[in-house]
Amino acid sequence: MPSAPSPPSPDDTRVLVTINALPLAVGILLSCSTRLGETSVYGRLTLAMGWALTQLVVLVGGTWWYESRAVSSREPAPTTTAPSRTAGGAR
């Protein structure tokens, strides 16, 4: 019988919060200064828009990483043996 899934590691949760809190803090600081946010980076792309895109990528990437770590830690070990798999899975 498979064991109950374990909760995500507190270290994983701490990493996810940290990697998302840092870009958020910089974004808040950028929003306090409209001149800094309006600085053109490339063509019509401003520093604020570039940072918002970076923040989105970090959020999606961090969530994907956290989810993959959570799922891999919850996968139970295979309980079937080689003969039962060759016999059509009958136990």
PDB file of C-alpha atoms in Angstrom:
ATOM      1  CA  MET A   1       0.000   0.000   0.000  1.00  0.00           C
ATOM      2  CA  PRO A   2       1.498   3.387  -0.949  1.00  0.00           C
ATOM      3  CA  SER A   3       2.321   5.746   1.856  1.00  0.00           C
ATOM      4  CA  ALA A   4       0.626   9.112   2.286  1.00  0.00           C
ATOM      5  CA  PRO A   5       2.232  11.928   0.300  1.00  0.00           C
ATOM      6  CA  SER A   6       4.648  14.070   2.258  1.00  0.00           C
ATOM      7  CA  PRO A   7       4.219  17.843   2.382  1.00  0.00           C
ATOM      8  CA  PRO A   8       6.664  20.026   0.435  1.00  0.00           C
ATOM      9  CA  SER A   9       9.926  20.747   2.177  1.00  0.00           C
ATOM     10  CA  PRO A  10      10.036  24.029   4.132  1.00  0.00           C
ATOM     11  CA  ASP A  11      13.349  24.743   2.385  1.00  0.00           C
ATOM     12  CA  ASP A  12      11.657  24.493  -1.031  1.00  0.00           C
ATOM     13  CA  THR A  13       8.913  26.843   0.100  1.00  0.00           C
ATOM     14  CA  ARG A  14      11.485  29.300   1.454  1.00  0.00           C
ATOM     15  CA  VAL A  15      13.372  29.275  -1.859  1.00  0.00           C
ATOM     16  CA  LEU A  16      10.171  29.852  -3.847  1.00  0.00           C
ATOM     17  CA  VAL A  17       9.143  32.790  -1.659  1.00  0.00           C
ATOM     18  CA  THR A  18      12.635  34.303  -1.757  1.00  0.00           C
ATOM     19  CA  ILE A  19      13.089  34.124  -5.523  1.00  0.00           C
ATOM     20  CA  ASN A  20       9.687  35.750  -6.008  1.00  0.00           C
ATOM     21  CA  ALA A  21       9.981  38.346  -3.231  1.00  0.00           C
ATOM     22  CA  LEU A  22      13.224  39.880  -4.500  1.00  0.00           C
ATOM     23  CA  PRO A  23      11.925  40.844  -7.970  1.00  0.00           C
ATOM     24  CA  LEU A  24       8.692  42.049  -6.378  1.00  0.00           C
ATOM     25  CA  ALA A  25      10.632  44.336  -4.024  1.00  0.00           C
ATOM     26  CA  VAL A  26      12.631  45.787  -6.934  1.00  0.00           C
ATOM     27  CA  GLY A  27       9.394  46.268  -8.874  1.00  0.00           C
ATOM     28  CA  ILE A  28       7.897  48.185  -5.955  1.00  0.00           C
ATOM     29  CA  LEU A  29      10.980  50.390  -5.794  1.00  0.00           C
ATOM     30  CA  LEU A  30      10.745  51.032  -9.549  1.00  0.00           C
ATOM     31  CA  SER A  31       7.100  51.986  -9.214  1.00  0.00           C
ATOM     32  CA  CYS A  32       8.031  54.683  -6.694  1.00  0.00           C
ATOM     33  CA  SER A  33      10.117  56.518  -9.290  1.00  0.00           C
ATOM     34  CA  THR A  34       8.337  57.175 -12.568  1.00  0.00           C
ATOM     35  CA  ARG A  35      11.462  58.661 -14.151  1.00  0.00           C
ATOM     36  CA  LEU A  36      13.459  55.522 -13.495  1.00  0.00           C
ATOM     37  CA  GLY A  37      10.653  53.284 -14.778  1.00  0.00           C
ATOM     38  CA  GLU A  38      10.291  55.339 -17.969  1.00  0.00           C
ATOM     39  CA  THR A  39      13.947  54.885 -18.894  1.00  0.00           C
ATOM     40  CA  SER A  40      14.127  53.389 -22.380  1.00  0.00           C
ATOM     41  CA  VAL A  41      16.006  50.092 -22.511  1.00  0.00           C
ATOM     42  CA  TYR A  42      15.503  49.011 -26.119  1.00  0.00           C
ATOM     43  CA  GLY A  43      13.251  50.864 -28.534  1.00  0.00           C
ATOM     44  CA  ARG A  44       9.887  51.335 -26.838  1.00  0.00           C
ATOM     45  CA  LEU A  45      10.728  48.837 -24.078  1.00  0.00           C
ATOM     46  CA  THR A  46      11.092  50.707 -20.797  1.00  0.00           C
ATOM     47  CA  LEU A  47      12.894  49.576 -17.671  1.00  0.00           C
ATOM     48  CA  ALA A  48       9.589  49.054 -15.871  1.00  0.00           C
ATOM     49  CA  MET A  49       8.164  46.852 -18.645  1.00  0.00           C
ATOM     50  CA  GLY A  50      11.409  44.899 -18.911  1.00  0.00           C
ATOM     51  CA  TRP A  51      11.409  44.318 -15.179  1.00  0.00           C
ATOM     52  CA  ALA A  52       7.742  43.262 -15.228  1.00  0.00           C
ATOM     53  CA  LEU A  53       8.529  40.682 -17.924  1.00  0.00           C
ATOM     54  CA  THR A  54      11.519  39.479 -15.903  1.00  0.00           C
ATOM     55  CA  GLN A  55       9.328  39.190 -12.836  1.00  0.00           C
ATOM     56  CA  LEU A  56       6.781  37.147 -14.797  1.00  0.00           C
ATOM     57  CA  VAL A  57       9.469  34.773 -16.061  1.00  0.00           C
ATOM     58  CA  VAL A  58      10.836  34.330 -12.530  1.00  0.00           C
ATOM     59  CA  LEU A  59       7.337  33.648 -11.189  1.00  0.00           C
ATOM     60  CA  VAL A  60       6.516  31.056 -13.852  1.00  0.00           C
ATOM     61  CA  GLY A  61       9.957  29.434 -13.649  1.00  0.00           C
ATOM     62  CA  GLY A  62       9.920  29.326  -9.852  1.00  0.00           C
ATOM     63  CA  THR A  63       6.438  27.870  -9.777  1.00  0.00           C
ATOM     64  CA  TRP A  64       7.411  25.214 -12.324  1.00  0.00           C
ATOM     65  CA  TRP A  65      10.515  24.323 -10.264  1.00  0.00           C
ATOM     66  CA  TYR A  66       8.522  24.156  -7.016  1.00  0.00           C
ATOM     67  CA  GLU A  67       5.797  22.042  -8.577  1.00  0.00           C
ATOM     68  CA  SER A  68       8.273  19.595 -10.115  1.00  0.00           C
ATOM     69  CA  ARG A  69      10.073  19.253  -6.758  1.00  0.00           C
ATOM     70  CA  ALA A  70       6.777  18.719  -4.929  1.00  0.00           C
ATOM     71  CA  VAL A  71       5.572  16.085  -7.387  1.00  0.00           C
ATOM     72  CA  SER A  72       8.876  14.182  -7.442  1.00  0.00           C
ATOM     73  CA  SER A  73       8.972  14.019  -3.648  1.00  0.00           C
ATOM     74  CA  ARG A  74       5.438  12.617  -3.542  1.00  0.00           C
ATOM     75  CA  GLU A  75       5.824   9.820  -6.096  1.00  0.00           C
ATOM     76  CA  PRO A  76       5.553   6.495  -4.300  1.00  0.00           C
ATOM     77  CA  ALA A  77       8.062   3.789  -5.068  1.00  0.00           C
ATOM     78  CA  PRO A  78       6.834   1.214  -7.595  1.00  0.00           C
ATOM     79  CA  THR A  79       5.176  -1.688  -5.764  1.00  0.00           C
ATOM     80  CA  THR A  80       4.780  -4.108  -8.654  1.00  0.00           C
ATOM     81  CA  THR A  81       7.338  -6.773  -9.395  1.00  0.00           C
ATOM     82  CA  ALA A  82       8.683  -7.748 -12.783  1.00  0.00           C
ATOM     83  CA  PRO A  83       6.616 -11.015 -13.048  1.00  0.00           C
ATOM     84  CA  SER A  84       3.353  -9.214 -12.306  1.00  0.00           C
ATOM     85  CA  ARG A  85       4.061  -6.611 -15.003  1.00  0.00           C
ATOM     86  CA  THR A  86       4.695  -9.295 -17.595  1.00  0.00           C
ATOM     87  CA  ALA A  87       1.507 -11.099 -16.623  1.00  0.00           C
ATOM     88  CA  GLY A  88      -0.654  -8.138 -17.550  1.00  0.00           C
ATOM     89  CA  GLY A  89      -0.471  -6.490 -14.148  1.00  0.00           C
ATOM     90  CA  ALA A  90      -2.449  -9.204 -12.350  1.00  0.00           C
ATOM     91  CA  ARG A  91      -1.394  -9.651  -8.722  1.00  0.00           C
TER      92      ARG A  91
END
